[in-house]
Backbone as a ProteinNet text record, in pm:
[ID]
protein_1_A
[PRIMARY]
XXXXXXXXXXXXXXXXXXXXXXXXXXXXXXXXXXXXXXXXXXXXXXXXXXXXXXXXXXXXXXXXXXXXXXXXXXXXXXXXXXXXXXXXXXXXXXXXXXXXXXXXXXXXXXXXXXXXXXXXXXXXXXXXXXXXXXXXXXXXXXXXXXXXXXXXXXXXXXXXXXXXXXXXXXXXXXX
[TERTIARY]
2166.4	2132.9	2219.4	2160.9	2241.4	2185.9	2271.2	2232.4	2270.4	2183.2	2211.1	2164.2	2231.2	2185.3	2124.9	2020.9	1963.3	1914.8	1892.1	1843.9	1768.4	1686.1	1617	1511.8	1473.2	1367.8	1229.8	1130	991.3	908.3	813.5	726.5	582.5	511	369.5	287.5	185.8	93.2	-45.3	-143	-280.4	-336.8	-442	-519.6	-436.4	-336.7	-258.8	-156.7	-137.1	-39.3	97	203.7	337.2	426.3	535.1	638.3	769.7	854.5	985.5	1085.9	1208.3	1321.2	1429.8	1487.3	1590.8	1714.3	1828.8	1955.3	2008.1	2072.2	2119.3	2267.6	2335.4	2477.5	2496.8	2555.5	2569.9	2666.7	2651.6	2743.8	2667.5	2703.3	2647.9	2701.3	2613.9	2653.9	2660.1	2777.8	2792.7	2745.3	2626.6	2574	2637.5	2705.2	2782.2	2916.5	3010.2	3135.7	3214.8	3208.5	3283.2	3228.4	3102.3	3042.6	3022.8	3082.4	3069.9	3210.6	3268.1	3407.8	3432.6	3330.6	3347.7	3385.7	3453.1	3487	3375.2	3368.9	3273.8	3356.5	3407.8	3499.8	3433.8	3307	3237	3126.3	3082.1	2967.3	2838.3	2740.2	2606.7	2542.5	2489.3	2424.7	2282.3	2187.9	2049.4	1979.4	1871.6	1787.9	1642.7	1556	1414.3	1330.2	1211.5	1111.1	981.9	913.9	791.4	677.8	558.8	435.2	359.4	320.4	254	135.2	60.5	-58.9	-70	-107.9	-134.6	-273	-285.2	-413.9	-513.7	-634.2	-737.2	-811.6	-810.2	-886.2	-1023.9	-1055.3	-1186.9	-1198.7	-1089.2	-1092.8	-1043.1	-1094.6	-1061.3	-910.7	-844.1	-702.1	-616	-663.3	-587.7	-559.2	-661.6	-644.7	-560.9	-579.8	-503.5	-353.6	-316.1	-174.5	-130	-199.2	-162.5	-156.8	-252.1	-264.5	-136.3	-109.7	15.1	15.7	130.8	142.8	152.6	91	97.9	131.3	194.3	227	301	356.6	432	568.2	666.9	804.3	871.7	938.4	1024.7	1165.8	1235.7	1364.2	1466.6	1587.4	1700.8	1818.3	1892.5	2007.1	2122	2242	2366.6	2431.9	2472.3	2526.3	2672.4	2741.8	2883.2	2975.3	2922	2999.4	2905	2881.4	2781.9	2816.2	2945.6	2982.3	2947.5	2942.4	2908	2764	2725.1	2594.8	2484	2520.5	2419.6	2353.1	2235.8	2156.7	2016.2	1946.9	1812.1	1713.6	1597.7	1489.1	1361.9	1283.5	1159.2	1061.2	933.6	826.9	750.2	738.6	675.3	587.6	485.2	402.3	472.6	444.8	502.9	399.5	428.8	349.5	445.4	426	503.2	414.8	464.2	391.9	464	389.9	448.1	495	619.9	675.8	670.1	701.3	702.1	672.3	584.2	555	545.3	633	635.9	666.2	577.6	597	646.6	769.8	824.5	902.5	903.7	984.1	893.9	932.9	860.1	958.3	928.5	1005.7	909.9	945.5	858.3	930.8	854.1	902.2	835.7	914.4	861.7	882.6	781.1	788.4	749.6	821.4	787.3	821.1	743	760.2	707.7	787.8	742.2	840.2	822.6	915.6	1021.8	1138.6	1247.5	1308	1358.9	1426.5	1574.5	1657.5	1802.2	1862	1956.5	2011.3	2116.6	2175.3	2275.9	2239	2250.2	2227.2	2339.2	2344.3	2445.6	2429.6	2540.7	2546.2	2680	2676.3	2795.3	2906.9	2870.5	2970.7	2998.5	2894	2914.9	2926.8	2879.8	2887.4	2903.2	3012.6	3027.8	3057.5	3102.1	3132.6	3008.4	2898	2777	2708.4	2757	2698.2	2594.9	2554	2454.7	2316.8	2309.5	2180.9	2161.3	2062.8	2041.8	1932.2	1856.4	1747.8	1731.4	1671.3	1645.2	1528.5	1424.4	1308	1327.6	1318.6	1344	1240.8	1243.4	1166.5	1251.5	1187	1253.7	1177.4	1246.7	1188.4	1270.5	1204.7	1275.8	1216.7	1303.7	1267.1	1348	1282.8	1350.4	1306.9	1394.5	1362.5	1395.7	1295.6	1309.2	1287.1	1377.4	1359.7	1337.5	1233.1	1198.9	1184.9	1229.1	1217	1160	1056.2	994.9	1081.3	1143.3	1231.8	1159.2	1055.4	967.4	827.1	723.3	589.4	585.9	538.4	524.6	657	769.3	898.3	961.2	998.2	1062.9	1192.1	1286.6	1412.5	1415.9	1460	1463.5	1597.6	1629.4	1749.3	1711.8	1778.9	1743.3	1831.3	1794.9	1864.4	1766.9	1816.5	1729.8	1803.6	1732.8	1781.5	1701.3	1770.3	1705.2	1752.4	1659.9	1693.7	1635.7	1722.9	1683	1710.5	1609	1624.4	1521	1555.8	1457.4	1406.6	1438.6	1393.2	1434.9	1551.8	1608.5	1522.5	1446.5	1370.8	1467.5	1577.4	1687.6	1816.5	1916.6	2045.7	2142.2	2237.7	2257.5	2159.4	2155.1	2070.1	2143.7
-2054.7	-1939.8	-1824.2	-1706.8	-1591.2	-1466.7	-1369.4	-1239.7	-1139.7	-1047.7	-959.4	-817.5	-724.8	-586.9	-573	-495	-481.2	-340.5	-309.7	-179.1	-192.9	-95.5	-100.6	6.8	35	133.1	68.7	149.9	104.2	201.3	150	232.7	205.3	309.9	295.4	288.6	203.2	188.8	233	216.6	250.6	151.3	194	110.6	51.4	126.1	80	-27	-60	-161.3	-94.6	-175.9	-125.3	-238.2	-200.1	-291.7	-254.7	-352.9	-325.5	-427	-381.3	-466.2	-441.7	-549	-535.8	-615.8	-568.3	-640.4	-663.9	-777	-814.4	-847	-819.5	-851.2	-893.5	-1009.1	-1054.7	-1169.4	-1247.9	-1356.8	-1476.9	-1594.7	-1718.7	-1737.1	-1770.4	-1797.8	-1948.6	-1998.9	-2142.1	-2167.4	-2222.9	-2245.8	-2366.5	-2452.4	-2564.8	-2570.7	-2480.1	-2473	-2603.5	-2680.7	-2806	-2911.9	-2899.6	-2998.3	-2943.4	-2828.4	-2766.7	-2742.5	-2841.9	-2833.4	-2747.4	-2690.6	-2614.5	-2469.2	-2407.3	-2265.2	-2182.5	-2058	-1962.4	-1844.3	-1857.4	-1755.2	-1624.5	-1625.7	-1507.9	-1467	-1342.6	-1301.4	-1364.2	-1371.9	-1416.7	-1300.4	-1330.2	-1230.3	-1277.8	-1186.5	-1223.5	-1107.4	-1142.9	-1045.2	-1084.7	-984.6	-1015.3	-912.8	-957.4	-873.8	-897	-790.1	-809.5	-723.4	-774.9	-703.5	-703.5	-584.6	-575.4	-481.6	-484.1	-401.1	-354.2	-229	-174.8	-221.6	-268.2	-314	-199	-229.6	-126.3	-87.7	-172.9	-146.8	-211.4	-286.2	-351	-472.1	-520.1	-636	-594.9	-662.2	-629.4	-634	-738.1	-755.4	-647	-576.9	-466.9	-359.1	-320.5	-219.7	-269.5	-396	-454.1	-449.9	-475.2	-476.7	-346.1	-236.3	-101.4	-91.2	-148.2	-141.8	-189.2	-318.7	-373.4	-375.2	-409.7	-438	-589.2	-641.2	-784.4	-801.9	-913.5	-934.1	-1063.7	-1071.7	-1188.8	-1143.2	-1226.9	-1193.5	-1311.9	-1284.9	-1382.4	-1360.1	-1466.2	-1453.9	-1549.4	-1497.5	-1577.1	-1548.9	-1654.6	-1635	-1726.6	-1670.5	-1745.4	-1738	-1852.3	-1855.5	-1814.1	-1801.2	-1764.2	-1877.6	-1997.4	-2110.9	-2195.5	-2150.4	-2214.4	-2358.2	-2390.8	-2527	-2630.2	-2590.3	-2682.6	-2661.8	-2536.8	-2507.9	-2477	-2443.4	-2413.7	-2279.6	-2264.5	-2141.9	-2178.2	-2081.3	-2103.3	-2012.5	-2068.1	-1994.4	-2014.3	-1907	-1918.4	-1809.7	-1838.8	-1739.8	-1753.1	-1641.8	-1653.3	-1532.3	-1555.7	-1444.5	-1376.7	-1249.5	-1177.3	-1080.9	-1036.3	-931.3	-836.3	-705.4	-600.2	-532.6	-523.3	-454.8	-323.4	-214.8	-82.9	-65.6	-27.5	-0.8	149.7	229.6	375.4	436.1	534.5	607.3	755.7	834.4	978.8	1047	1134.2	1212.6	1124.6	1142.7	1067.3	943.2	909	797.6	689.7	563.5	451.1	341.3	271.5	157.2	39	-73.1	-190.4	-314.5	-405.9	-539.3	-636.6	-720	-813.3	-958.4	-1040.8	-1185.4	-1252.3	-1356.4	-1432.7	-1579	-1667.4	-1810.8	-1887.6	-1983.6	-2064.8	-2178.9	-2242.3	-2343.6	-2278.6	-2342	-2295.4	-2415.9	-2392.2	-2496.8	-2464.6	-2560.9	-2542.9	-2629.2	-2572.9	-2642.4	-2746.6	-2742.5	-2841.7	-2895.5	-3024.7	-3085.4	-3184.6	-3232.2	-3330.2	-3456.9	-3507.6	-3638.2	-3700.8	-3822.5	-3889.1	-3895.4	-3907.8	-3921.5	-3788.5	-3720.6	-3602.1	-3470.1	-3462.7	-3337.8	-3366.9	-3435.2	-3474.6	-3358.6	-3244.4	-3131	-3055.7	-3071	-2996.6	-3063.9	-3033.7	-3089.3	-2994.5	-2893.2	-2796.6	-2820	-2867.5	-2878.7	-3023.6	-3090.7	-3232.1	-3262.1	-3162	-3186.8	-3066.3	-3090.4	-2980.7	-2895.1	-2956.9	-2883.9	-2850.9	-2722.1	-2675.2	-2572.3	-2539.9	-2428.7	-2302.4	-2189.8	-2059.9	-1970.4	-1916.4	-1823.5	-1695.6	-1580.6	-1453.2	-1360.6	-1285.3	-1179.4	-1057.1	-942.3	-820.6	-700.6	-601.3	-469.1	-372.7	-298	-213.1	-67.6	18.8	163.3	218.3	300.6	355.8	507	571.2	716.1	752.9	833.8	877.1	987.3	957.8	1055.5	1143	1089.2	1161.8	1106.4	1176.7	1117.9	982.5	882.9	745.4	672.6	726.6	658	660.4	541.4	529.8	452	483.4	410	341.7	215.2	146.3	78.8	61.4	-8.7	-85.6	-195.6	-272	-392.4	-474.1	-598.5	-714	-827.6	-944.8	-1068.5	-1153.6	-1286.1	-1385.8	-1471.9	-1574.6	-1710.8	-1800.5	-1936.1	-2035.4	-2121.6	-2226.6	-2359.8	-2444.2	-2568.9	-2671.1	-2799.6	-2904.6	-2966.2	-2900.8	-2945.3	-3089.3	-3125.1	-3260.5	-3371.8	-3334.6	-3436.3	-3536.2	-3485.1	-3569.5	-3512.5	-3596	-3554	-3532.8	-3444.5	-3350.2	-3234.7	-3155.4	-3036.5	-2923.1
1633.4	1713.5	1670	1659.4	1623.9	1688.3	1697.2	1748.2	1641.2	1607.8	1495.5	1521.5	1457.9	1448.8	1310.7	1294.1	1162.1	1139.1	1014.4	977.7	848	816.1	689.1	677.5	553.7	530.7	539.7	569	571.9	490.4	414.6	331	370.2	413.7	446.3	318.3	320.3	209.3	255.5	172.3	209.4	310.5	381.2	474.6	588.7	636.9	750.8	719	593.6	552.8	533.3	541.7	513.1	460.4	395.6	347.2	414	440.3	498.5	446.3	430	391.9	495.4	549.4	651.6	613.7	656.9	647	787.2	809.8	942.5	937.4	1044.2	1057.7	1202.2	1226	1363.7	1376.1	1479.7	1509.1	1562.3	1515	1568.7	1709.7	1801.4	1939.1	1958.1	1989.4	2016.9	2160.5	2174.7	2308.5	2376.3	2299	2354.4	2281.5	2310.9	2235.5	2235.2	2344.2	2351.4	2255.6	2211.5	2121	1980.2	1951.6	1819.9	1764.1	1693.7	1650.9	1526.2	1467.9	1344.1	1374.2	1277.6	1287	1226.3	1267.2	1209.6	1158.4	1035.2	984.5	943	915.5	865.6	962.9	956.5	1038.5	986.6	1071.8	1029.5	954.2	836.4	751.4	725.2	726.9	697.3	627.3	558	488.8	509.7	511.8	525.1	450.4	415.3	351.2	427.3	464.7	541	488.3	511.4	484	615.7	661.1	789.4	785.2	895.3	906.8	1051.3	1068.1	1199.8	1243.9	1366.4	1417.8	1415.9	1376.7	1355.7	1483	1582.7	1703.8	1703	1598.8	1590.2	1682.3	1733.3	1822.7	1961.2	2061.1	2199.8	2225.1	2173.8	2202.9	2138.7	2037.1	1977.4	2083.3	2157.3	2261.5	2377.8	2415.9	2526	2495.5	2370.3	2329.7	2265.9	2293.6	2248.1	2096	2029.1	1882.9	1813.6	1821.3	1766.3	1613.4	1560.7	1417.5	1403.7	1300.3	1272.3	1125.1	1091.9	952.3	927.7	806.6	760.8	713.4	735.5	700.3	632.5	519.9	455.4	505.7	545	613.8	553.5	526.9	478.7	571	611.6	699.9	662.4	663	653.4	790.9	847.4	983	991.8	878.2	880.1	840	816.1	766.6	680.6	558.4	471.4	435.3	425.5	385	492.1	617.8	727.5	774.4	799.2	860.6	760.9	637.9	537.4	560.3	501.9	510.4	556	613.4	663.5	589.9	557.2	491.9	573	587.8	662.7	619.7	634.3	624.9	755.4	828.6	959.2	992.3	1074	1121.9	1239.2	1256.7	1369.4	1427.5	1548.9	1611.7	1681.4	1656.5	1721.8	1825.2	1948.1	2054.7	2082.4	2080.6	2103.8	2246.8	2262.8	2394.4	2422.9	2318.9	2332.4	2195.8	2193.5	2069	2101.6	2039.9	2060.1	1927.8	1883.7	1761.3	1645.8	1602.2	1488.2	1530.2	1658.9	1710.1	1768.9	1747.6	1807.3	1846.8	1954.4	2000.8	2009.3	1943.9	1935.4	1987.6	2048.1	2082.2	1986	1919.2	1818.6	1860.9	1828.4	1847	1715.1	1678.6	1559.2	1581.4	1518.8	1543.1	1422.1	1373.6	1260.8	1235.4	1121.3	1074.8	987.8	981.6	896.4	825.5	706.1	628.8	624.9	664.8	662.2	551.2	475.7	358.6	392.6	511.9	552.3	689.4	703.9	834.2	861.7	983.9	1022.1	939.4	891.9	826.4	865.4	914.7	965.2	861	732.5	626.3	556.7	507.7	423.7	499.5	624.3	699.9	850.1	889.9	1030.3	1125.5	1075.2	1162.9	1208.9	1137.8	1173.5	1292	1409.6	1531.6	1592.4	1515	1563.5	1505	1380.7	1311	1267	1326.2	1299.2	1199.4	1155.3	1061.3	969.2	854.4	761.3	807.4	862.3	910.6	1058.6	1091.7	1227.5	1269.1	1396.1	1450	1437.6	1408.9	1408.7	1505.1	1603.9	1699.3	1696.2	1687	1687.5	1793.3	1857.9	1951.3	1911.8	1899.8	1853.8	1934.9	1938.4	1988.4	1875.4	1827.4	1709.5	1745.6	1702.4	1715.4	1574.8	1559.4	1427.7	1435.7	1329.8	1320.8	1184.2	1183.3	1057.6	997.7	881.3	818.4	716.8	653.8	562.1	582.8	542.1	551.7	478.5	545.8	496.3	480.7	524.8	519.6	658.5	706.3	836	823.3	908.3	915.8	1051	1053.3	1181.3	1202.2	1329.9	1372	1498.2	1522.1	1640.8	1660.2	1754	1782.4	1774.5	1727.9	1715.6	1762.8	1833.9	1870.2	1788.5	1714.7	1633.1	1680.8	1707.4	1750.1	1649.2	1597.4	1504	1572.5	1586	1660.2	1615.5	1631.2	1606.7	1736.6	1850.1	1982.4	2013.6	1963.8	1982.9	1921.6	1821.6	1748.1	1684.5	1630.3	1583.8	1641.4	1655.8	1707.3	1590.3	1599.6	1709.6	1700.7	1804.7	1806.8	1874.7
[MASK]
+++++++++++++++++++++++++++++++++++++++++++++++++++++++++++++++++++++++++++++++++++++++++++++++++++++++++++++++++++++++++++++++++++++++++++++++++++++++++++++++++++++++++++++++

């Protein structure tokens, strides 16, 4: 689990499509500190690349959700202790729902959900300190609040906060 601040440029393309690259900086939250004996000496760092599209309005739900953005995102994360916790990789779909849009400014709420692959998991012999991640294949859930400002035509800068949860839902222990 991590909480991060992120920022990045966005480039609009033709037909309502866009590309974005984001960098993240945050901290792993130990939700059970008494059962997590490892240190976290470094901040959580992540990077992502996304391809998205603005909803066209051709479907009923586009209007209901205020013409959201939908797309796919490639995601890489280091939790701050790579030797124990490893790194996480994921490709996931997302949907952004507009909260506020005024002139050159927009505020979006984002949801994303998929599978994630983690490079280190608990092993009684080779990685006994990793009491947080019990399997390589996990669920990845993200919730974000994004603020964007159009700095030039077709170029936007965004900043926001994101909560990312990586879990195997106790399919294997530890979790």
